[in-house]
Short mmCIF file of N, CA, C and O in Angstrom, two decimals:
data_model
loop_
_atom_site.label_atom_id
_atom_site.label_comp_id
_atom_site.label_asym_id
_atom_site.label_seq_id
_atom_site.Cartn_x
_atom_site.Cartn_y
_atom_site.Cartn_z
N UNK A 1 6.17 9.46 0.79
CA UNK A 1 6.20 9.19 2.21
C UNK A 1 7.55 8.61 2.58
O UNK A 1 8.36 7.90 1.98
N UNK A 2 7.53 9.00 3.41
CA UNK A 2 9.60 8.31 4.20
C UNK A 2 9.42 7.26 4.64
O UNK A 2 8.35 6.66 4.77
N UNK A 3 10.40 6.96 4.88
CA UNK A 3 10.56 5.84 6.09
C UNK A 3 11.65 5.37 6.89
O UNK A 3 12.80 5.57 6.51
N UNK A 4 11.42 4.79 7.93
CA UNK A 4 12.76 4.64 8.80
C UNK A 4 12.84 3.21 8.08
O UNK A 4 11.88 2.44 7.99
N UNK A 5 13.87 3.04 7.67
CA UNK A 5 14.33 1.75 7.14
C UNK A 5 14.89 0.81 8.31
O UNK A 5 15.80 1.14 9.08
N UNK A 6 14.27 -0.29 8.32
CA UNK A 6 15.11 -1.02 9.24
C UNK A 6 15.28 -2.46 8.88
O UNK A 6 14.43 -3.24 8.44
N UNK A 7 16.90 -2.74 9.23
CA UNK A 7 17.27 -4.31 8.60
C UNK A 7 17.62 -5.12 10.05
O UNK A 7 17.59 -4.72 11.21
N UNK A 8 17.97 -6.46 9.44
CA UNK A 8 18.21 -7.31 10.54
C UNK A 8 19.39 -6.56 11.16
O UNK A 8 19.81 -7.29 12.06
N UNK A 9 19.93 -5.75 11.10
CA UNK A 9 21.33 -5.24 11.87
C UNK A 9 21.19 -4.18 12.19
O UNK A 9 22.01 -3.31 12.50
N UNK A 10 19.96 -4.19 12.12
CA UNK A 10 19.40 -2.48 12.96
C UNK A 10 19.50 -2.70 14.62
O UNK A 10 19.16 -3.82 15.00
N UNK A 11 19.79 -2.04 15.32
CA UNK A 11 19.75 -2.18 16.93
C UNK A 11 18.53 -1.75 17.13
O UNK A 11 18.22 -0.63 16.73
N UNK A 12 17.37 -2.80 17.98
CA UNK A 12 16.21 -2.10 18.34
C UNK A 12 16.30 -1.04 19.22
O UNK A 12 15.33 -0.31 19.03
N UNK A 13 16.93 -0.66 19.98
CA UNK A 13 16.91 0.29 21.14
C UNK A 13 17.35 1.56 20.30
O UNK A 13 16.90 2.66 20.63
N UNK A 14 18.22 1.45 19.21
CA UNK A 14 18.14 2.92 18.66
C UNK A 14 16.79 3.16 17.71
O UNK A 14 16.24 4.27 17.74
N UNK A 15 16.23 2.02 16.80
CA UNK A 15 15.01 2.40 16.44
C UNK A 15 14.16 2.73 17.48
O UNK A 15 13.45 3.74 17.49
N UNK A 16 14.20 2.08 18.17
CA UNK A 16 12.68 2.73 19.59
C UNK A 16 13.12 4.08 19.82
O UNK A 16 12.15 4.77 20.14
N UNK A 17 14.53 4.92 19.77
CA UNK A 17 14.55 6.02 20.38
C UNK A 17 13.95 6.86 19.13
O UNK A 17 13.06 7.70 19.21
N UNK A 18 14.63 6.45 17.97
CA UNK A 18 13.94 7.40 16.85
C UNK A 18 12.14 7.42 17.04
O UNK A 18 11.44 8.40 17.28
N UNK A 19 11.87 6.51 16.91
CA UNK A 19 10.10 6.29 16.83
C UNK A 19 10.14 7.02 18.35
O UNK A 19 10.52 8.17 18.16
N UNK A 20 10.05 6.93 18.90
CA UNK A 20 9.92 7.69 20.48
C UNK A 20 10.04 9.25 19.78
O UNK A 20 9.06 9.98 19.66
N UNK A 21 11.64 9.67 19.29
CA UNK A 21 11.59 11.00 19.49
C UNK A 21 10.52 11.23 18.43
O UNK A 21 9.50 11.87 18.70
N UNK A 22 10.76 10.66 17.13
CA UNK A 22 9.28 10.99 16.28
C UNK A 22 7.80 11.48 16.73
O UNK A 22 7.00 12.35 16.38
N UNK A 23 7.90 10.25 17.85
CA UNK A 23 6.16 10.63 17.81
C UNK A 23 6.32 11.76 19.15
O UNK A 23 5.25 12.36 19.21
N UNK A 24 7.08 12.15 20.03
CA UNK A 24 6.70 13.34 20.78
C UNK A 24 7.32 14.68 19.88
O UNK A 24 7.29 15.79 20.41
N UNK A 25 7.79 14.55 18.73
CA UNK A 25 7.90 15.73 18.18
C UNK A 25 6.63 15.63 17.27
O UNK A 25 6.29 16.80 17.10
N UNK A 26 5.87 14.91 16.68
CA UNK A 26 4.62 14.77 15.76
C UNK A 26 4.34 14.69 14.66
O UNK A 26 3.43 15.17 13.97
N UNK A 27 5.86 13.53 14.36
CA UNK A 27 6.06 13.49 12.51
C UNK A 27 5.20 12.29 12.89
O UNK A 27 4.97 11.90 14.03
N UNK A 28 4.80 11.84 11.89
CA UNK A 28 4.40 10.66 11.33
C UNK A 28 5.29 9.43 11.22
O UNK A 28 5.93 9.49 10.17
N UNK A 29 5.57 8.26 11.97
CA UNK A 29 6.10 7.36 11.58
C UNK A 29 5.76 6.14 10.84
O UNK A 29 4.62 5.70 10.93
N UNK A 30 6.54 5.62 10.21
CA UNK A 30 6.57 4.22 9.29
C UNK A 30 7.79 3.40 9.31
O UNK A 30 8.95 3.82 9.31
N UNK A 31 7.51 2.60 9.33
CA UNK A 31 8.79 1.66 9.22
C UNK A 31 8.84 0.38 7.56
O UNK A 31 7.91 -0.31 7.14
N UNK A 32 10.08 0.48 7.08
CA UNK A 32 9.88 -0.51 6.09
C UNK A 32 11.47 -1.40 6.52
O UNK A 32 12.60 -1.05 6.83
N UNK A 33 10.70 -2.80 6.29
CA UNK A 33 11.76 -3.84 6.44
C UNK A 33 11.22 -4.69 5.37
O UNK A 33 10.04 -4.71 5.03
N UNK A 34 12.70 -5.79 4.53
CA UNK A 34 12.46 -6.17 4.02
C UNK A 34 13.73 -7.82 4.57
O UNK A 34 14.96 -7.91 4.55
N UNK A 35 12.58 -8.86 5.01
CA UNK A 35 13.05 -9.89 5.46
C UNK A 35 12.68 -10.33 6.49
O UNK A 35 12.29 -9.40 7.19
N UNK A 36 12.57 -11.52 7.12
CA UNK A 36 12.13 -12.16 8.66
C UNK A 36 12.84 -11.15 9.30
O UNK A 36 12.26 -10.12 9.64
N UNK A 37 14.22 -11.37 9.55
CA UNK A 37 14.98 -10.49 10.29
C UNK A 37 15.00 -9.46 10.72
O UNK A 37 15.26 -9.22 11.90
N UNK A 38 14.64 -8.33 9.57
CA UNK A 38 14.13 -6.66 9.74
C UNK A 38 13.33 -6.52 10.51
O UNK A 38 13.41 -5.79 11.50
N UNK A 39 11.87 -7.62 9.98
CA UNK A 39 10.63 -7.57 10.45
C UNK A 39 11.06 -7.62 12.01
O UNK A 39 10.64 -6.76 12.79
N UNK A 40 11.79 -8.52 12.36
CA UNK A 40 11.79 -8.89 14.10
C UNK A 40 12.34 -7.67 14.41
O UNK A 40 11.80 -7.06 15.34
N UNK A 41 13.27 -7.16 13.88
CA UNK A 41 14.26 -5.74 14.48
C UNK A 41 13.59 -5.36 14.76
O UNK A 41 13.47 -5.08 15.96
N UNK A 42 12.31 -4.96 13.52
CA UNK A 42 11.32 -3.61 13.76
C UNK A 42 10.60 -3.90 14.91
O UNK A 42 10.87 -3.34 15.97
N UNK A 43 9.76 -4.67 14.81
CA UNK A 43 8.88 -5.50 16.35
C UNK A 43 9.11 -4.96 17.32
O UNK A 43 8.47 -4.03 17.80
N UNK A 44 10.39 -5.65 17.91
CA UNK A 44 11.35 -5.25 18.98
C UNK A 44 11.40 -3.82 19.11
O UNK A 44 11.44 -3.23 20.19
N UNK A 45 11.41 -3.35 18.10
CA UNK A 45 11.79 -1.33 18.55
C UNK A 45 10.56 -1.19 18.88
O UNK A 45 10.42 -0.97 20.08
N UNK A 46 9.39 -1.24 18.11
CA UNK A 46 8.11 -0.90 18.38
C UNK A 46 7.92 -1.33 19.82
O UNK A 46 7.35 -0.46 20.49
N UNK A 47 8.24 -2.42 20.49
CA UNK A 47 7.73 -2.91 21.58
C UNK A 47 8.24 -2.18 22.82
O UNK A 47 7.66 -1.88 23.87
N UNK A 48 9.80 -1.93 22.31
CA UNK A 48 10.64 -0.84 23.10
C UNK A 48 10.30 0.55 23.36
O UNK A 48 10.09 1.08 24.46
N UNK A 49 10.27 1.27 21.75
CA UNK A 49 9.30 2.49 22.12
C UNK A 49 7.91 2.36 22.82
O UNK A 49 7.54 3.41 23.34
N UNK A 50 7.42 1.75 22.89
CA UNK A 50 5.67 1.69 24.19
C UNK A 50 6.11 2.09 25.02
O UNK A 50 5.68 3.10 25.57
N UNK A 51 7.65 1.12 25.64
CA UNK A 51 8.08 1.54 27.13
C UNK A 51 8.66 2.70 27.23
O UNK A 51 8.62 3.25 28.33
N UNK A 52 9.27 3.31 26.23
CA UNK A 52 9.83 4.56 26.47
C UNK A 52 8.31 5.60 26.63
O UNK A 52 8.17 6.20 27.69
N UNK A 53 7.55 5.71 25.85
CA UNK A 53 6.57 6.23 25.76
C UNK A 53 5.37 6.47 26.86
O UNK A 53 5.07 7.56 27.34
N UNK A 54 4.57 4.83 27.21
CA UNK A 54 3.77 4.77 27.92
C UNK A 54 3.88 5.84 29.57
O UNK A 54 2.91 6.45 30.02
N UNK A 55 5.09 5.83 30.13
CA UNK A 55 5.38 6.75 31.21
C UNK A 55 4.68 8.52 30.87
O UNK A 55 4.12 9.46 31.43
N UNK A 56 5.08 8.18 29.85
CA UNK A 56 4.68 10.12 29.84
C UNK A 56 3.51 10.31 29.04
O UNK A 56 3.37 11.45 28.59
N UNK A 57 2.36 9.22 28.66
CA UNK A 57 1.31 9.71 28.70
C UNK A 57 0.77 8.99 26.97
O UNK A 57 -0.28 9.16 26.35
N UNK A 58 1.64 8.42 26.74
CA UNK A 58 1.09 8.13 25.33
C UNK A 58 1.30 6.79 25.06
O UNK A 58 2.19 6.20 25.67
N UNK A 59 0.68 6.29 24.32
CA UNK A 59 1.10 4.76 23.83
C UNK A 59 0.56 4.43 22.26
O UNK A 59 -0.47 4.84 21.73
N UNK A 60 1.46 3.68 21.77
CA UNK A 60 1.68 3.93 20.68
C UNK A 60 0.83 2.26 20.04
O UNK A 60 0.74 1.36 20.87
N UNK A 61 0.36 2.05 18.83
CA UNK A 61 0.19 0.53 17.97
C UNK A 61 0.56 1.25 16.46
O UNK A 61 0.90 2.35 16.03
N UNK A 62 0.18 -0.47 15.82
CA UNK A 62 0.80 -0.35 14.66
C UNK A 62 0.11 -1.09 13.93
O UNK A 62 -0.82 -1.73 14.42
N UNK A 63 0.42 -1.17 12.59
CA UNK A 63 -0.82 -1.77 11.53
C UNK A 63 0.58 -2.60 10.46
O UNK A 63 1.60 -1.91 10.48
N UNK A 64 0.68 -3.66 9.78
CA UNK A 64 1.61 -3.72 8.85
C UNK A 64 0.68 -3.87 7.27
O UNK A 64 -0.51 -4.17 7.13
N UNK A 65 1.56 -3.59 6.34
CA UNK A 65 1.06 -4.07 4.68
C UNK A 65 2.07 -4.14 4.24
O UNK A 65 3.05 -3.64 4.77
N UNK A 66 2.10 -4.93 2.89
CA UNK A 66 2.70 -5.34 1.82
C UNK A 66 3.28 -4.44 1.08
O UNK A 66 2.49 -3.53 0.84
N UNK A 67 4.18 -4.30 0.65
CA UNK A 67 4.91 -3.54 -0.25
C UNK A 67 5.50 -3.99 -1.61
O UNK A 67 6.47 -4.75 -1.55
N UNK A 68 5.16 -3.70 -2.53
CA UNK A 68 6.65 -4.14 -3.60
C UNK A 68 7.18 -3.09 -3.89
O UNK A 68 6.69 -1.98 -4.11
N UNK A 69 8.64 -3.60 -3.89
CA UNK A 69 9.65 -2.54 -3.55
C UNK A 69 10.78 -3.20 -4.90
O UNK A 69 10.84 -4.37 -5.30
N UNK A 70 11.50 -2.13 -5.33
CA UNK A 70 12.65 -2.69 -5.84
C UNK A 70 14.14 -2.02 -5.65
O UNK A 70 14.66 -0.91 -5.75
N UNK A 71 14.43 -3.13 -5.36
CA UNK A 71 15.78 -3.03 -4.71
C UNK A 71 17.41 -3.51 -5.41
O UNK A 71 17.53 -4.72 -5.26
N UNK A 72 18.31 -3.08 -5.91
CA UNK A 72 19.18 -3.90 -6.85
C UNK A 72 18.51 -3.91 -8.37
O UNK A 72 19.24 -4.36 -9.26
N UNK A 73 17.49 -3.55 -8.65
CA UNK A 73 17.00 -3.62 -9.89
C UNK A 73 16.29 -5.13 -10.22
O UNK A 73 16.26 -5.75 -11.29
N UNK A 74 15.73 -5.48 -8.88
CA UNK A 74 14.99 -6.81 -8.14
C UNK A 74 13.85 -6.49 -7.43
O UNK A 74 14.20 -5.83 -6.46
N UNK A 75 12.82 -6.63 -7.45
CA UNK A 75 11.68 -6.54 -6.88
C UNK A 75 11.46 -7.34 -5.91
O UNK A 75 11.84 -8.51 -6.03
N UNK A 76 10.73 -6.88 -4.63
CA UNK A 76 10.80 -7.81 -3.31
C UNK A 76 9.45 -6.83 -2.91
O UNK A 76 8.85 -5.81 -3.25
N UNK A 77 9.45 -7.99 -1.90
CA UNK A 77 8.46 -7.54 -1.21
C UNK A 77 8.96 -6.90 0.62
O UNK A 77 9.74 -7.49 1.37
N UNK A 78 8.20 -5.56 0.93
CA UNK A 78 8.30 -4.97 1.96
C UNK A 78 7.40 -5.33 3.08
O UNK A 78 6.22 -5.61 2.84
N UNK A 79 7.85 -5.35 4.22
CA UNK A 79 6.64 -5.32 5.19
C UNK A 79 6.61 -3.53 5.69
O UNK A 79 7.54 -3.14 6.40
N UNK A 80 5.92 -2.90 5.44
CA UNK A 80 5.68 -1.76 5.72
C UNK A 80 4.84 -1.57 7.04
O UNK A 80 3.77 -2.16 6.96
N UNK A 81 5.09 -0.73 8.52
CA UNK A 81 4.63 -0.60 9.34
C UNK A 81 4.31 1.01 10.19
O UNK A 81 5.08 1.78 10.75
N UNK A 82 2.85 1.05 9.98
CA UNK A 82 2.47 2.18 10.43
C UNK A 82 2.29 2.60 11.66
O UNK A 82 1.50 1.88 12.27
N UNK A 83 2.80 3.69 12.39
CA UNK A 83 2.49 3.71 13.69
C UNK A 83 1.33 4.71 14.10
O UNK A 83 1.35 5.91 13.87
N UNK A 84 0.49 4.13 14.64
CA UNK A 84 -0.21 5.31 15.51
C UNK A 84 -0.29 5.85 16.98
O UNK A 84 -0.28 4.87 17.73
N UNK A 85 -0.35 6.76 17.54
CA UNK A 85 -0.28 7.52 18.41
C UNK A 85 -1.66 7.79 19.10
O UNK A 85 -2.60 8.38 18.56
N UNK A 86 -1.65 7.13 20.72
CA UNK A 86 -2.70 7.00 21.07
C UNK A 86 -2.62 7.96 22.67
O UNK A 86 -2.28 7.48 23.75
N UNK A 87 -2.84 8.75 22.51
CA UNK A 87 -2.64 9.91 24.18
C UNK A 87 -3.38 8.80 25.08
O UNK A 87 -4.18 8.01 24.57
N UNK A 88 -3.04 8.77 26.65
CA UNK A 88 -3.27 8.03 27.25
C UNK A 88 -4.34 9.27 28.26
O UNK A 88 -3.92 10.42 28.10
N UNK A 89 -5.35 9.20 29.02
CA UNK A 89 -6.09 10.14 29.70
C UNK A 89 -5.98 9.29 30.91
O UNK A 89 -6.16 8.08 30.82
N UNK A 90 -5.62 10.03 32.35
CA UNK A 90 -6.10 9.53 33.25
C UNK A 90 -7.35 8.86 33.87
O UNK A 90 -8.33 9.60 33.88
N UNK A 91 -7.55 7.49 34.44
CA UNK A 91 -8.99 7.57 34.68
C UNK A 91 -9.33 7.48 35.95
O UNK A 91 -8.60 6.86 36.72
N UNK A 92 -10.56 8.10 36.40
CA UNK A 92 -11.45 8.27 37.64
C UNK A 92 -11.26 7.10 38.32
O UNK A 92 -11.41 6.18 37.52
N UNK A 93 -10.98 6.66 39.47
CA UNK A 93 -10.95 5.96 40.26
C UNK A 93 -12.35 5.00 40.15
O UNK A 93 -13.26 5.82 40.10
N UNK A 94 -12.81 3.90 40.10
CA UNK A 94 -14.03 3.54 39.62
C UNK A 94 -14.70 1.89 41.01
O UNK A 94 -15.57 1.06 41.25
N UNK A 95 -13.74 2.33 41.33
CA UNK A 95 -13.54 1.00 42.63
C UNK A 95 -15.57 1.03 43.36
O UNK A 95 -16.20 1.99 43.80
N UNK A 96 -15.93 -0.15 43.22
CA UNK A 96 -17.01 -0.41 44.69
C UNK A 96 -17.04 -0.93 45.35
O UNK A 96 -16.70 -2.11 45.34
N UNK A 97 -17.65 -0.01 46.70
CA UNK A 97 -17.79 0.18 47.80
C UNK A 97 -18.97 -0.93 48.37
O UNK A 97 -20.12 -0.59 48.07
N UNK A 98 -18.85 -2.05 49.06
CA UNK A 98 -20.57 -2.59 49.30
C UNK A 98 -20.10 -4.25 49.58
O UNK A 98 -18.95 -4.68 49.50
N UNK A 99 -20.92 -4.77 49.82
CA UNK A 99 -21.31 -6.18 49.51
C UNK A 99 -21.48 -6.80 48.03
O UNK A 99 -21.55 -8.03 47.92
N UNK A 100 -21.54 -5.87 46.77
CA UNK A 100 -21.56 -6.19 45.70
C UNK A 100 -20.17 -5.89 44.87
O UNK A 100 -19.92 -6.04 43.67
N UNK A 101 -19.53 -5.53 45.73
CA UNK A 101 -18.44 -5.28 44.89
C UNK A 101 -17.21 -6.43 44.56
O UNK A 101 -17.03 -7.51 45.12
N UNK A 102 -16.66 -5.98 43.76
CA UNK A 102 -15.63 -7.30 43.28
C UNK A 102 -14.20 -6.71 43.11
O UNK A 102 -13.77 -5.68 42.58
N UNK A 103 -13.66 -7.68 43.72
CA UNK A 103 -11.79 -7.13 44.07
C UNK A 103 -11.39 -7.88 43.94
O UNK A 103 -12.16 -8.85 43.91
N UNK A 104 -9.73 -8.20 43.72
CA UNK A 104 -9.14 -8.70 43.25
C UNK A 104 -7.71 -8.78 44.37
O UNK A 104 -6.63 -9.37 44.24
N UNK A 105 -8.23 -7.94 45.45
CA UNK A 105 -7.80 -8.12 46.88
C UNK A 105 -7.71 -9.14 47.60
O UNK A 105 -8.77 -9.74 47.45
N UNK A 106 -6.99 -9.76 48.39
CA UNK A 106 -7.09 -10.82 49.51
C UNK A 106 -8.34 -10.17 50.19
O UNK A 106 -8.41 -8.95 50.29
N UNK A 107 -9.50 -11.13 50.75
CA UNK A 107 -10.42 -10.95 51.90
C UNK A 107 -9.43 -11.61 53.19
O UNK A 107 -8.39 -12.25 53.31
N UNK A 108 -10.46 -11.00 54.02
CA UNK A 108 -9.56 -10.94 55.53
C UNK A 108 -8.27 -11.45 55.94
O UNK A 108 -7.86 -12.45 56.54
N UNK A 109 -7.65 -10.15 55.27
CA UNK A 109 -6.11 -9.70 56.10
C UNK A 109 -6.22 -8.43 56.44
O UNK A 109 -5.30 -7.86 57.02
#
């Protein structure tokens, strides 16, 4: 399995565009960081791609796990992060009409 690697000196706004173009082309994304720092990079992109995303119909979450990884011929641990892809459906207008209904409207204006 791949992964978009991301470190503390990753720019979130270019990870959000990758994960963005990822998931409207329909690879599978993951992310692996290894450190506080990465971890926040990654966050941040994830939080960024929603907004790129959510407009055109999709919105995206994520799951993290543990990794051991070796790196330098040093073993560490990864935070590994999965994304899933959630299509957004329009919904029916659902508002009532009555004396029983409940809004979130100003009354009389």
């Amino acid at each position: 399995m791949d992964f978009l690697k991301v470190s503390s000196k990753s720019s979130p706004a270019s990870v959000a565009g990758a994960i963005a173009g990822m998931v409207k082309d329909g690879v599978p994304v993951n992310l692996q960081s290894v450190g506080a720092g990465a971890v926040n990079q990654a966050i941040k992109a994830i939080a960024i791609a929603r907004g790129f995303l959510i407009p055109t119909g999709v919105d995206i979450s994520c799951a993290p796990t543990f990794s051991d990884i070796e790196i330098g011929g040093q073993m560490r641990t990864a935070i590994r992060i999965a994304i899933y892809v959630h299509r957004l459906t329009p919904q029916a207008s659902t508002r009532l009409e009555g004396p029983d209904s409940v809004s979130n409207e100003p009354q009389g204006v």
